[in-house]
Coordinates of C-alpha atoms in Angstrom, one line a residue:
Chain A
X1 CA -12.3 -24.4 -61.7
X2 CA -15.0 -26.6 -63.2
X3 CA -18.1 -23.7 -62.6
X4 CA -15.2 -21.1 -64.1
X5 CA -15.1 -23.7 -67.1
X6 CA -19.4 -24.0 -67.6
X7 CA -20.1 -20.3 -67.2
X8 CA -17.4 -19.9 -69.5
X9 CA -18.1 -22.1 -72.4
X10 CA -21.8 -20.6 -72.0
X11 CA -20.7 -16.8 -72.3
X12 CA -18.8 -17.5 -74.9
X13 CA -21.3 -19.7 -76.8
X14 CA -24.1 -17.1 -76.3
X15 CA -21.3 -14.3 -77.7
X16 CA -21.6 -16.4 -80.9
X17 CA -24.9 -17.4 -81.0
X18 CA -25.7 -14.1 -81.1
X19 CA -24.2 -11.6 -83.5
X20 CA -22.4 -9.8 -80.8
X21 CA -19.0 -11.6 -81.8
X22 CA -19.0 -11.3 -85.3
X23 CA -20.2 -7.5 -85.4
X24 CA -17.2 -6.7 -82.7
X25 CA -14.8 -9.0 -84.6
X26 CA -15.6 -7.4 -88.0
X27 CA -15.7 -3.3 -86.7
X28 CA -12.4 -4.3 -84.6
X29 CA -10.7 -6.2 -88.1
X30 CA -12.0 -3.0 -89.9
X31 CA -11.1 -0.3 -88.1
X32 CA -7.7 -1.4 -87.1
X33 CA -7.1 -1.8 -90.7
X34 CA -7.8 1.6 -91.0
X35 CA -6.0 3.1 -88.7
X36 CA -2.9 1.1 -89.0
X37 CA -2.8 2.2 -93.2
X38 CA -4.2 6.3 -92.9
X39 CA -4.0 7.3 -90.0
X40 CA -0.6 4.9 -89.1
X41 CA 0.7 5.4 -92.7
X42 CA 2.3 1.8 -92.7
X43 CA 3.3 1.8 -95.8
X44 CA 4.7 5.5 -96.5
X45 CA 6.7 5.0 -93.7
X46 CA 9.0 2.3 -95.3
X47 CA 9.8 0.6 -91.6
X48 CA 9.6 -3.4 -90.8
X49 CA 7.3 -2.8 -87.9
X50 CA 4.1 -3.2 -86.8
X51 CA 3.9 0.2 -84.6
X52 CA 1.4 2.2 -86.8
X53 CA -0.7 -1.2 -86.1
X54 CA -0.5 -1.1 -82.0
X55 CA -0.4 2.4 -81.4
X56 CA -4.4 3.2 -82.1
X57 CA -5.2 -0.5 -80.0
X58 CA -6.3 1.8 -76.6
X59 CA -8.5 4.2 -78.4
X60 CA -10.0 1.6 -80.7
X61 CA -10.4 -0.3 -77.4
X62 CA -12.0 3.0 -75.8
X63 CA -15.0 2.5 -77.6
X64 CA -15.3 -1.9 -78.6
X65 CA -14.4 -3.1 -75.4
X66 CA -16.8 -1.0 -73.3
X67 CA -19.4 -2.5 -75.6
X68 CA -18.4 -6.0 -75.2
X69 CA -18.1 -5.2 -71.2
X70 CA -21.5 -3.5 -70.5
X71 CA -23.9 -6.6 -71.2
X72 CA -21.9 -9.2 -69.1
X73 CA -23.9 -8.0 -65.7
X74 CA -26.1 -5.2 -66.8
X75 CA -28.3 -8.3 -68.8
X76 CA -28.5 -10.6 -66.6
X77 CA -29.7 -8.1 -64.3
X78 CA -32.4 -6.5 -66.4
X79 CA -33.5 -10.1 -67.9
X80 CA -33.6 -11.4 -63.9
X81 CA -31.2 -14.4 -64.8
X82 CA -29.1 -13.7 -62.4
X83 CA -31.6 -14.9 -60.0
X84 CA -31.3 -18.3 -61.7
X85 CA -27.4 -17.9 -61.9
X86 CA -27.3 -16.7 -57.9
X87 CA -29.3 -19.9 -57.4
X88 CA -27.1 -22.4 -58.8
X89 CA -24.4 -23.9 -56.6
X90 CA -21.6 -21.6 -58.1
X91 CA -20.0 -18.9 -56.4
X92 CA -20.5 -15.3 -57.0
X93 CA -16.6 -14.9 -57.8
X94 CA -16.4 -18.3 -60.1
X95 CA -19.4 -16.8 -62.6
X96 CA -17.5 -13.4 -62.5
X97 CA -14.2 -15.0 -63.5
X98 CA -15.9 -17.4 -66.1
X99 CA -17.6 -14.5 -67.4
X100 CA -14.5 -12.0 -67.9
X101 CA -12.8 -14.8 -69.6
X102 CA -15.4 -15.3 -71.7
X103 CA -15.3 -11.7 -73.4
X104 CA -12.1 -11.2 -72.9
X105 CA -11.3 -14.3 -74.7
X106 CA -13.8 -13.1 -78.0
X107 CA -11.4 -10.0 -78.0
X108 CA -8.8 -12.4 -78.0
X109 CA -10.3 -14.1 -80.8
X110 CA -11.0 -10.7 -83.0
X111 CA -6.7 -9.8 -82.1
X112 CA -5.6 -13.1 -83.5
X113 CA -7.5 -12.5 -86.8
X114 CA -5.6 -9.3 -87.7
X115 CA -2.6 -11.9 -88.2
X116 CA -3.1 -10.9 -92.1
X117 CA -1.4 -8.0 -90.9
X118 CA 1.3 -9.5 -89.6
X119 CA 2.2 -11.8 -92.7
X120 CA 1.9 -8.6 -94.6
X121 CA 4.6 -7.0 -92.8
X122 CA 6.7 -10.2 -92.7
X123 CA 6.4 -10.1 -96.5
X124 CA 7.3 -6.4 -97.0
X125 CA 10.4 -6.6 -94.8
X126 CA 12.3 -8.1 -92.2
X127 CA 10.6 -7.3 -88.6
X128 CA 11.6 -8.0 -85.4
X129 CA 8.8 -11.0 -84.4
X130 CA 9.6 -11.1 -81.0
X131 CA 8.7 -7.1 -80.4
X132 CA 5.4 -7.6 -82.4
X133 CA 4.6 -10.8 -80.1
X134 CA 5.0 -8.9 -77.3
X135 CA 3.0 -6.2 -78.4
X136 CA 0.3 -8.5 -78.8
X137 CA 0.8 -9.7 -75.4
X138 CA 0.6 -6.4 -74.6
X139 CA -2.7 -5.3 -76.4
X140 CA -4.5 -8.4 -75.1
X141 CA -3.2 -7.6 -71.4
X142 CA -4.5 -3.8 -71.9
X143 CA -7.9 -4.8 -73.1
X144 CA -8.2 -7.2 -69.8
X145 CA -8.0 -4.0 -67.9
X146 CA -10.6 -2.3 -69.8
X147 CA -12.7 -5.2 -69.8
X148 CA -12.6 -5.6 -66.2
X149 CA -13.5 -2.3 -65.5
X150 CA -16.4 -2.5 -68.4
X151 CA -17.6 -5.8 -66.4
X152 CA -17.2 -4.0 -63.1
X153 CA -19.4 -1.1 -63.8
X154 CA -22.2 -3.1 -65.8
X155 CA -22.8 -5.1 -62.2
X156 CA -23.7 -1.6 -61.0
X157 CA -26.7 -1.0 -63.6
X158 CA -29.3 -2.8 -65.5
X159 CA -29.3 -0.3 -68.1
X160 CA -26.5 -1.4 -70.6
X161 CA -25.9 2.5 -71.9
X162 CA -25.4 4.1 -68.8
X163 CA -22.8 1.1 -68.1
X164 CA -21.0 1.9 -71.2
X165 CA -20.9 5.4 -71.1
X166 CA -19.5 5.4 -67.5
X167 CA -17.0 2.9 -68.5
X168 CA -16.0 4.7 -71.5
X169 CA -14.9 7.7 -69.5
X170 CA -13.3 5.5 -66.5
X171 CA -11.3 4.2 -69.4
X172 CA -10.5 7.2 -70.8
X173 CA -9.3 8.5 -67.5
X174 CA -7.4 5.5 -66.8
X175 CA -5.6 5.9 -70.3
X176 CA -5.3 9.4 -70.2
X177 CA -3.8 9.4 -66.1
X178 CA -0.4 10.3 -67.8
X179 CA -0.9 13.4 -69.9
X180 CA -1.6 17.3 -68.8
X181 CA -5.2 16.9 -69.4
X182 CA -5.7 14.8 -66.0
X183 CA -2.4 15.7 -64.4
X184 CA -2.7 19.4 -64.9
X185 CA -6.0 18.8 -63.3
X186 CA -4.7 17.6 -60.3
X187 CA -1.6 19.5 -60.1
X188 CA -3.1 23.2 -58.6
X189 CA -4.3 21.4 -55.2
X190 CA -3.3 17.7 -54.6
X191 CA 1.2 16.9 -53.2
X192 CA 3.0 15.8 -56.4
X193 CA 3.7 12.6 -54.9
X194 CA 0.0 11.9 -55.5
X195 CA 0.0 13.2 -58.7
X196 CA 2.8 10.8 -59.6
X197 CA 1.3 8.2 -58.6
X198 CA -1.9 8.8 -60.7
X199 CA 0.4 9.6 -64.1
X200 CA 1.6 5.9 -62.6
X201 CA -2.1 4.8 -63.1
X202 CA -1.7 5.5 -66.8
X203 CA -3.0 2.7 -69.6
X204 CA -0.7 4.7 -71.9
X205 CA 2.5 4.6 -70.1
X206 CA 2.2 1.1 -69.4
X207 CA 1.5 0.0 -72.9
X208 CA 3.8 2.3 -74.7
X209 CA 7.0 0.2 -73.5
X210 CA 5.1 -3.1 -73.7
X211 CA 3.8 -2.1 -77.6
X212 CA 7.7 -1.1 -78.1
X213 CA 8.5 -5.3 -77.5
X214 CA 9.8 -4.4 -73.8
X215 CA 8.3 -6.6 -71.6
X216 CA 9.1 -5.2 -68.4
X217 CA 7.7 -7.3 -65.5
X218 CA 6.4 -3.9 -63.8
X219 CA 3.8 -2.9 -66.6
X220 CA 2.3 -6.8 -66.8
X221 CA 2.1 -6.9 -63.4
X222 CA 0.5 -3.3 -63.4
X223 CA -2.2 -4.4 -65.6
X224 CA -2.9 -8.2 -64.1
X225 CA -3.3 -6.7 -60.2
X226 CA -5.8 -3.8 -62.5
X227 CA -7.7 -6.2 -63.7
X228 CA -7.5 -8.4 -60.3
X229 CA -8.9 -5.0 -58.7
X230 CA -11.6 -4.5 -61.0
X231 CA -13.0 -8.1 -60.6
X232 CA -12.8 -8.1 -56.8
X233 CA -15.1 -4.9 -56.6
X234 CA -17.2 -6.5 -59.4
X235 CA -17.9 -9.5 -57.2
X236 CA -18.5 -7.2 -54.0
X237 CA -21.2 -5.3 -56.2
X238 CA -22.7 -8.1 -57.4
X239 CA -22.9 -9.6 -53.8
X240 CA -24.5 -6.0 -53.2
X241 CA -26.8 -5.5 -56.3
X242 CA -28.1 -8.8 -57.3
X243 CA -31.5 -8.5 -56.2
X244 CA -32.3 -4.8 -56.8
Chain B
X1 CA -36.0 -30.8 -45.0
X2 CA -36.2 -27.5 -44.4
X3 CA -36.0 -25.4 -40.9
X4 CA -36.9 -21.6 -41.1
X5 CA -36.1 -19.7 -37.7
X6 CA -37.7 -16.6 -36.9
X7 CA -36.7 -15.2 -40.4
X8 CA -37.2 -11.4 -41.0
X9 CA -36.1 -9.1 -44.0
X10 CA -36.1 -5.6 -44.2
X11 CA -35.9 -3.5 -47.5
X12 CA -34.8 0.3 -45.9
X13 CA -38.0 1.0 -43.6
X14 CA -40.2 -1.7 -45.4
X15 CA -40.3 -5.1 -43.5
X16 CA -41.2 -7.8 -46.5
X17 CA -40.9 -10.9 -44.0
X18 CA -41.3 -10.9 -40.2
X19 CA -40.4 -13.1 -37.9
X20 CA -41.8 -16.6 -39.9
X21 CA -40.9 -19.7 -38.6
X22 CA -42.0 -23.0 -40.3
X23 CA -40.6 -26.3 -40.9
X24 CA -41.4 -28.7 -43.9
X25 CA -40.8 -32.4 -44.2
X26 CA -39.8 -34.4 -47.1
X27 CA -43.2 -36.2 -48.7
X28 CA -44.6 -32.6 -47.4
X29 CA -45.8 -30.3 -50.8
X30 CA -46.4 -26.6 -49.2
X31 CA -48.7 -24.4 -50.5
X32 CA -47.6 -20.6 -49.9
X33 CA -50.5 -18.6 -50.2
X34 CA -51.2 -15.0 -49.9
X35 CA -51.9 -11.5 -51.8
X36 CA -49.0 -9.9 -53.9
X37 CA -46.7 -8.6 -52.4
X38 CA -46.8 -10.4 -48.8
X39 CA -43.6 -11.7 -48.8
X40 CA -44.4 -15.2 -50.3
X41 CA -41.3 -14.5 -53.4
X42 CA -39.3 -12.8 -50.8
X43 CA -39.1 -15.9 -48.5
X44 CA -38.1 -18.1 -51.1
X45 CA -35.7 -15.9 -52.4
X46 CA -33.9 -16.3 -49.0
X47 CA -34.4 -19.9 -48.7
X48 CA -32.4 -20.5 -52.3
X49 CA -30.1 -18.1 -51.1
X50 CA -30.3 -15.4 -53.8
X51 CA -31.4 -12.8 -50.6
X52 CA -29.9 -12.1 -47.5
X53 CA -31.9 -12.4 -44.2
X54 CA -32.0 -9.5 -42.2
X55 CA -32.5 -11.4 -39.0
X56 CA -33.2 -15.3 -38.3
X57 CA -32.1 -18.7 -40.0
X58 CA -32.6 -21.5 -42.8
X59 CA -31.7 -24.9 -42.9
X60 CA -32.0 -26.8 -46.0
X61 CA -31.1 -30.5 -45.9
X62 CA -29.1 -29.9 -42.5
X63 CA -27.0 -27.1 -44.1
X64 CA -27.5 -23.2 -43.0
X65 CA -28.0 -21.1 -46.3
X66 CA -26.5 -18.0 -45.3
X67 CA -22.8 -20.6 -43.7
X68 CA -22.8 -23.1 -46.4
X69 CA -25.0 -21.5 -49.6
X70 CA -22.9 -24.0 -52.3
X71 CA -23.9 -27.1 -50.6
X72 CA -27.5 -26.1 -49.7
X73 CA -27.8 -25.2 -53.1
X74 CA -26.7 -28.3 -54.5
X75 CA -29.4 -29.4 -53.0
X76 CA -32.4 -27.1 -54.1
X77 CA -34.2 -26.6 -57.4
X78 CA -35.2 -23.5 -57.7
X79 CA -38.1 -22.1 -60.0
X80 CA -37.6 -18.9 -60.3
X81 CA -40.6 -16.1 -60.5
X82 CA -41.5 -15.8 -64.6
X83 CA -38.9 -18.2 -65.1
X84 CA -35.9 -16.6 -66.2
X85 CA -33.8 -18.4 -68.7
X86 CA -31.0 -17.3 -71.4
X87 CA -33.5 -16.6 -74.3
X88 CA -30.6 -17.1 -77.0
X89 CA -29.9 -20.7 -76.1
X90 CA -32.1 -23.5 -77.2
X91 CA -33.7 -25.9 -74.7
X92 CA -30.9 -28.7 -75.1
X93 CA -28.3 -25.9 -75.0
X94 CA -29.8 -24.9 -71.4
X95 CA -30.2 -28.1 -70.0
X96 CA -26.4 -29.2 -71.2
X97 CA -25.6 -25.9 -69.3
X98 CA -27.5 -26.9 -66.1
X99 CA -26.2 -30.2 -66.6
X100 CA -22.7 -29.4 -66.2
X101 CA -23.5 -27.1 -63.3
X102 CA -25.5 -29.7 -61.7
X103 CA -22.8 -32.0 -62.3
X104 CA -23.9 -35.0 -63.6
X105 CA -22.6 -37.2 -65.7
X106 CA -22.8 -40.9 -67.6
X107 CA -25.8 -42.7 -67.8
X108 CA -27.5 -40.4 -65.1
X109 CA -26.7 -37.8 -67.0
X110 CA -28.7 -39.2 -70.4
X111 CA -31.3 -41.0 -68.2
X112 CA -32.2 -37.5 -66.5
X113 CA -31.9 -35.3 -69.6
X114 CA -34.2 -38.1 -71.4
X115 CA -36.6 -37.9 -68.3
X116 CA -37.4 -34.3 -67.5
X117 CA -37.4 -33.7 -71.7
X118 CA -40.4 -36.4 -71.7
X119 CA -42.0 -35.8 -68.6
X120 CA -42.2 -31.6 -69.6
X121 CA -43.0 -32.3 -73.5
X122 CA -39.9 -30.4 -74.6
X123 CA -39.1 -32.5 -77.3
X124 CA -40.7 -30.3 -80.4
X125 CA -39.0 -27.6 -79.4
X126 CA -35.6 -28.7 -78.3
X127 CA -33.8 -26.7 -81.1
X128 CA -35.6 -23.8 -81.0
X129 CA -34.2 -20.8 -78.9
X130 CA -36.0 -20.0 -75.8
X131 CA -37.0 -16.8 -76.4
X132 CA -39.1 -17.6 -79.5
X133 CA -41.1 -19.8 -77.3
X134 CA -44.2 -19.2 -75.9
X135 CA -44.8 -18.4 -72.3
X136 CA -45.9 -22.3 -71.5
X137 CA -42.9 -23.5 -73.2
X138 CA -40.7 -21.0 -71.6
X139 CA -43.0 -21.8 -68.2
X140 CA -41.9 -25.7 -68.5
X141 CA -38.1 -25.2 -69.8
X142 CA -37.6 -23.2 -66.1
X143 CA -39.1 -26.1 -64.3
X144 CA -37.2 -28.6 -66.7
X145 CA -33.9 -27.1 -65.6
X146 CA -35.4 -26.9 -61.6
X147 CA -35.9 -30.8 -61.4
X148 CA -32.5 -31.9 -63.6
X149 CA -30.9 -32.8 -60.7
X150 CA -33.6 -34.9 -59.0
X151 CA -32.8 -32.3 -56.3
X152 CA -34.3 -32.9 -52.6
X153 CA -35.7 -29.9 -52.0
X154 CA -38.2 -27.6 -54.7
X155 CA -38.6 -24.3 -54.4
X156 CA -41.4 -23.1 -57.2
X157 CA -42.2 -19.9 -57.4
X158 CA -45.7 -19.8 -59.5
X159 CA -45.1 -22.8 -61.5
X160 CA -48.3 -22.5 -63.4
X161 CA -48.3 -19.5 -63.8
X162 CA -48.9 -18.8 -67.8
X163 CA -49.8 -22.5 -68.9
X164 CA -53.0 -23.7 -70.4
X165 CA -55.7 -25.9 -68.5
X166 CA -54.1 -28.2 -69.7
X167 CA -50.4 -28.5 -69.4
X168 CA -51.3 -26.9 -65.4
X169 CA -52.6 -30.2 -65.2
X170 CA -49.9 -32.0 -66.6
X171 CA -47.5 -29.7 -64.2
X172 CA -49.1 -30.8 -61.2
X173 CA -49.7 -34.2 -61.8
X174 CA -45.5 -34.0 -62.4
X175 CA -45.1 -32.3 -58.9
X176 CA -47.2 -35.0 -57.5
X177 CA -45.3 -37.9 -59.0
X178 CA -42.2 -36.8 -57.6
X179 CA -43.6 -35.4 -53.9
X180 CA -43.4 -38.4 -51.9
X181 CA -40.1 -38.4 -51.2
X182 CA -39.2 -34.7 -51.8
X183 CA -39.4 -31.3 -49.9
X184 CA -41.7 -29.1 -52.0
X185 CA -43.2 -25.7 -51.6
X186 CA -45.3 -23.6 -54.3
X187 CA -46.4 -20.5 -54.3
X188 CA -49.6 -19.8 -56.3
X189 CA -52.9 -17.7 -56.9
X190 CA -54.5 -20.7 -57.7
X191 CA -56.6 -21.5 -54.7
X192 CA -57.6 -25.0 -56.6
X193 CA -54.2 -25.7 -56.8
X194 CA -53.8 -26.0 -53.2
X195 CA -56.7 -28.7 -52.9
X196 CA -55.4 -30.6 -56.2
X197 CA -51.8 -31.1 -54.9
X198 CA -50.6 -29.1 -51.7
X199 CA -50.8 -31.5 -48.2
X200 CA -50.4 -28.1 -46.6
X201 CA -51.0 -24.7 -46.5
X202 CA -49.4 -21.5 -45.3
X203 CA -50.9 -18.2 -46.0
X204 CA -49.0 -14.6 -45.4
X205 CA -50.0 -10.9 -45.8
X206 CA -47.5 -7.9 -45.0
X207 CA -45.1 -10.6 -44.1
X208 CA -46.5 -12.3 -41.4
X209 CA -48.0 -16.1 -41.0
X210 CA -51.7 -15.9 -40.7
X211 CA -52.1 -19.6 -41.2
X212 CA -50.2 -23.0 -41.3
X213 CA -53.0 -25.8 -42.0
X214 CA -54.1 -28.8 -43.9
X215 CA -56.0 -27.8 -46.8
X216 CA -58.8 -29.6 -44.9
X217 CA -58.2 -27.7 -42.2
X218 CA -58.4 -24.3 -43.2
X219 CA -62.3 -25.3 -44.3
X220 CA -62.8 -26.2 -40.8
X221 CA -61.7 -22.5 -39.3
X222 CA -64.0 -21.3 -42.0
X223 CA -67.7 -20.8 -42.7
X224 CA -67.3 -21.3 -46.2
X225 CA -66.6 -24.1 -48.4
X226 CA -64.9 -22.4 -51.2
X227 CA -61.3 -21.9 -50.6
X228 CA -61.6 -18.2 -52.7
X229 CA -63.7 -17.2 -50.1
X230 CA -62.0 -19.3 -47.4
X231 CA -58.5 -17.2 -48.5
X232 CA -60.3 -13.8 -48.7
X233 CA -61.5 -14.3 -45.4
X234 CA -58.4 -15.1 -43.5
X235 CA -56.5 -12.2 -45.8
X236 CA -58.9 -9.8 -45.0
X237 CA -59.0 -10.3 -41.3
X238 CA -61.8 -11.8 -40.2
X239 CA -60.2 -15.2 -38.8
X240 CA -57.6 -14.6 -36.3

C-alpha cells in the first residue's frame, strides 16, 4: 500500500508539473460545456436534469482518456525509466496500480470541476441530486475502464501514438459492443449466445442505466472486474516488455 | 555479497551471457571490463533484477533475485546505464521520491538526503528540473539516488561516463570512501579507472569470462605495462 501511495503521489505530481493536467482539464471543461449546451440543448429542453451533460461523457472520453492513458508505460519505456522503476524494491503490480490511480484520479479532478454545471442546473430547477450523483459515479467508473485499457496497451509500445490510436479503437469497440455496427458484424457466422455476450461487453449499455441515476450492482461490478482485467494483463505485459 | 552461478541469458538465437560464475565480497570494488556489447550491462541488469536469467542463479546479500527480487533489491543501488531519471522533477523532488521508496525516515532520513546532496555537489541545482541539466549533473543525480539508502551492495553501470576530469575524480574518490565495507562493481571503458579504484578485475567478450584478476595481476599475464594494451590483448585473443 505504501509503494501504491509513492508512485502515486509522483504520477500525479509529474501530471501537474507538466502541462498535461491542465491542457486535459481545460479541453475536458471546454468541450463538455459544449456539448452539454449545442449539441445536448440543456437549456431548450426546459428539463431539471443533467442528461444532455452525461450523455456525450464516452465519446468525449473516446478521445481525452486515451491521451491521458498512452504515456503512463509507453514513456517510461522509451525514456528507459523503467529500468530505474523495475530496480526499485516495488512490485511490478504496486507501480501499475499507483500509476492508474494516478491518471485516473487527474480525470477525476477535471469531472469535479464541471460542478459549475451542476449549481447551474440546481439554480434553473429542481433536479433530482441523487440521479446526477450517480451519474457521476457512473462517468468516473466508465473512464476507469477506458483508462485501464489506455494503460494496458501503452505497456505494449514505446511509441505513445501507436498506443493511443490502438486504444482509441479498443475503446470504441468496447463502447460500441452493443449496437448493429459490431453486432451485425458478428451476427452472419458466430451462435447468438456469443453475440449476446459481446452486446453484454458494451460501455454504452452499462452506462446508459448508471447515467439514468440506476445504480444497479451488475453494471459497477461490470466496469470494476474491466478495469481489474485490464490491469492484470498490463502487469503481465510489463513483466514481458520491460527490457525490450 | 554477491554469488553468481553459472548464469546464462539468451535473446532468441543470441547468447548475451554464458555460463559466468563469480563471486564478490564486501570491501571488494569490481571492475567489469570488456568491449560493447559483451554482456557487461546485460549481467547487471540480471543481478538488480530488471532481466530474467535464462539459465543459472544470483545471490545478493543471501537472497536469490529471481525467489525474493523485493528484498534483494532493498538491498542494491542500482546505476543505471545513461542514468535514467524523471526529467520533469527537480533533484530534491527525485530524491524525496527515492526517499519514500527507499523508506527512510527521521533523522536518517535528513542526515542521508544532507549527505549524498554534499558529497555529489547537487546543491546549485536542487531546484532545477533534471532534464535542463547537463549530462554531469544528470550523471551525479542517478548516482545520488543509487547510494540514498547507504545500500550494501552497488551496481554502477558507467558511472563516469559523461563527467568532466574533474568531477570523474570526485566520483571515484566517492566510490572509494564508501568501498570498504560495501559490495561494488563498475563497469567502464576507462581502463585508468580500473587501476585508480577497482581491487579487481573481470573482463568479458561475447559473453564469456576471459579474466578475473587483480589489477596487478592482469600486468603480470601481460607483456605490456599499459592496461589499454593489456585489455586489447586479452580481448583480442592472444592471452588465453
Amino acid at each position: 500500500m505504501r509503494n501504491i501511495i509513492t508512485i502515486f503521489k509522483r504520477e500525479l505530481g509529474s501530471y501537474f508539473a507538466t502541462p498535461v493536467a491542465y491542457v486535459f482539464i481545460v479541453i475536458f471543461l471546454i468541450m463538455s460545456g459544449a456539448m452539454t449546451f449545442y449539441l445536448g440543448n440543456l437549456y431548450e429542453r426546459g428539463q431539471a436534469d443533467l442528461s444532455p451533460f452525461f450523455q456525450y461523457h464516452p465519446w468525449l472520453y473516446l478521445f481525452l482518456v486515451p491521451a491521458i492513458g498512452m504515456r503512463l508505460w509507453a514513456e517510461e519505456r522509451k525514456s528507459g525509466t523503467i529500468e530505474l522503476l523495475m530496480t526499485l524494491p516495488i512490485s511490478v503490480g504496486q507501480s501499475v496500480i499507483g500509476k492508474f490511480l494516478a491518471a485516473w484520479v487527474s480525470i477525476g479532478i477535471a469531472l469535479v470541476l464541471t460542478f459549475p454545471i451542476w449549481i447551474t442546473i440546481n439554480y434553473l430547477g429542481e433536479p433530482d441530486n441523487g440521479v446526477i450523483l450517480a451519474a457521476y459515479l457512473g462517468s468516473f467508473l466508465m473512464a476507469g475502464g477506458f483508462l485501464a485499457i489506455g494503460s494496458c496497451i501503452s505497456a505494449m509500445t514505446k511509441n505513445q501514438v501507436i498506443a493511443f490510436i490502438i486504444t482509441v479503437v479498443i475503446c470504441f469497440l468496447f463502447l460500441l459492443a452493443g449496437s448493429p455496427l459490431v453486432l451485425n458484424f458478428f451476427k452472419a457466422w458466430i451462435p447468438q449466445n456469443i453475440v449476446d455476450a459481446i452486446s453484454s461487453l458494451s460501455f454504452l449499455t452499462h452506462f446508459v442505466s448508471l447515467a439514468k441515476g440506476v445504480i444497479d450492482l451488475r453494471d459497477v461490478i461490470y466496469f470494476v472486474s474491466l478495469i481489474g482485467f485490464w490491469l492484470y494483463a498490463n502487469t503481465i505485459i510489463v513483466e514481458m516488455k520491460k527490457a525490450d | 555479497m554477491i554469488k553468481i552461478k553459472n548464469l546464462t541469458k539468451k535473446f532468441g538465437h543470441l547468447t548475451a551471457v554464458e555460463d559466468v560464475s563469480f563471486e564478490v565480497q564486501p570491501g571488494e570494488v569490481l571492475g567489469f571490463l570488456g568491449p560493447n556489447g559483451a554482456g557487461k550491462s546485460t549481467t547487471m541488469k540480471m543481478i538488480t533484477g530488471f532481466l530474467a536469467p535464462t539459465a543459472g542463479s544470483i545471490e545478493v546479500c543471501g537472497f536469490d533475485v529471481s525467489e525474493k527480487p523485493i528484498e534483494a533489491k532493498k538491498r542494491i543501488g542500482y546505476l543505471p546505464e545513461g542514468a535514467p531519471s524523471y526529467g520533469e522533477m527537480t533533484p530534491v523532488q527525485f530524491l524525496e521520491f527515492i526517499t519514500q521508496v527507499r523508506q527512510l525516515s527521521g533523522q536518517n532520513k535528513i542526515d542521508r538526503n544532507k549527505e549524498v546532496i554534499q558529497q555529489l555537489h547537487l546543491d546549485k541545482v536542487l531546484n532545477q528540473s533534471i532534464e535542463t541539466l547537463s549530462k554531469g549533473f544528470k550523471r551525479r543525480v542517478g548516482l545520488a539516488q543509487a547510494i540514498l539508502h547507504d545500500p550494501d551492495v552497488l551496481i554502477l553501470d558507467e558511472p563516469t561516463d559523461g563527467l568532466d576530469p574533474n568531477q570523474k575524480f570526485e566520483v571515484r574518490e566517492l566510490i572509494k570512501s564508501i568501498a570498504p565495507d560495501k559490495v561494488i562493481i563498475i563497469s567502464t571503458h576507462i581502463l585508468s579507472e580500473v587501476d585508480a579504484i577497482c581491487s579487481r578485475a573481470i573482463i568479458i567478450a561475447d559473453g564469456k569470462v576471459l579474466v578475473d584478476d587483480t589489477p596487478e595481476g592482469l600486468r603480470s599475464k601481460s607483456s605490456c605495462d599499459k592496461m589499454d594494451d593489456i585489455f586489447r590483448e586479452i580481448t583480442s585473443g592472444h592471452i588465453s
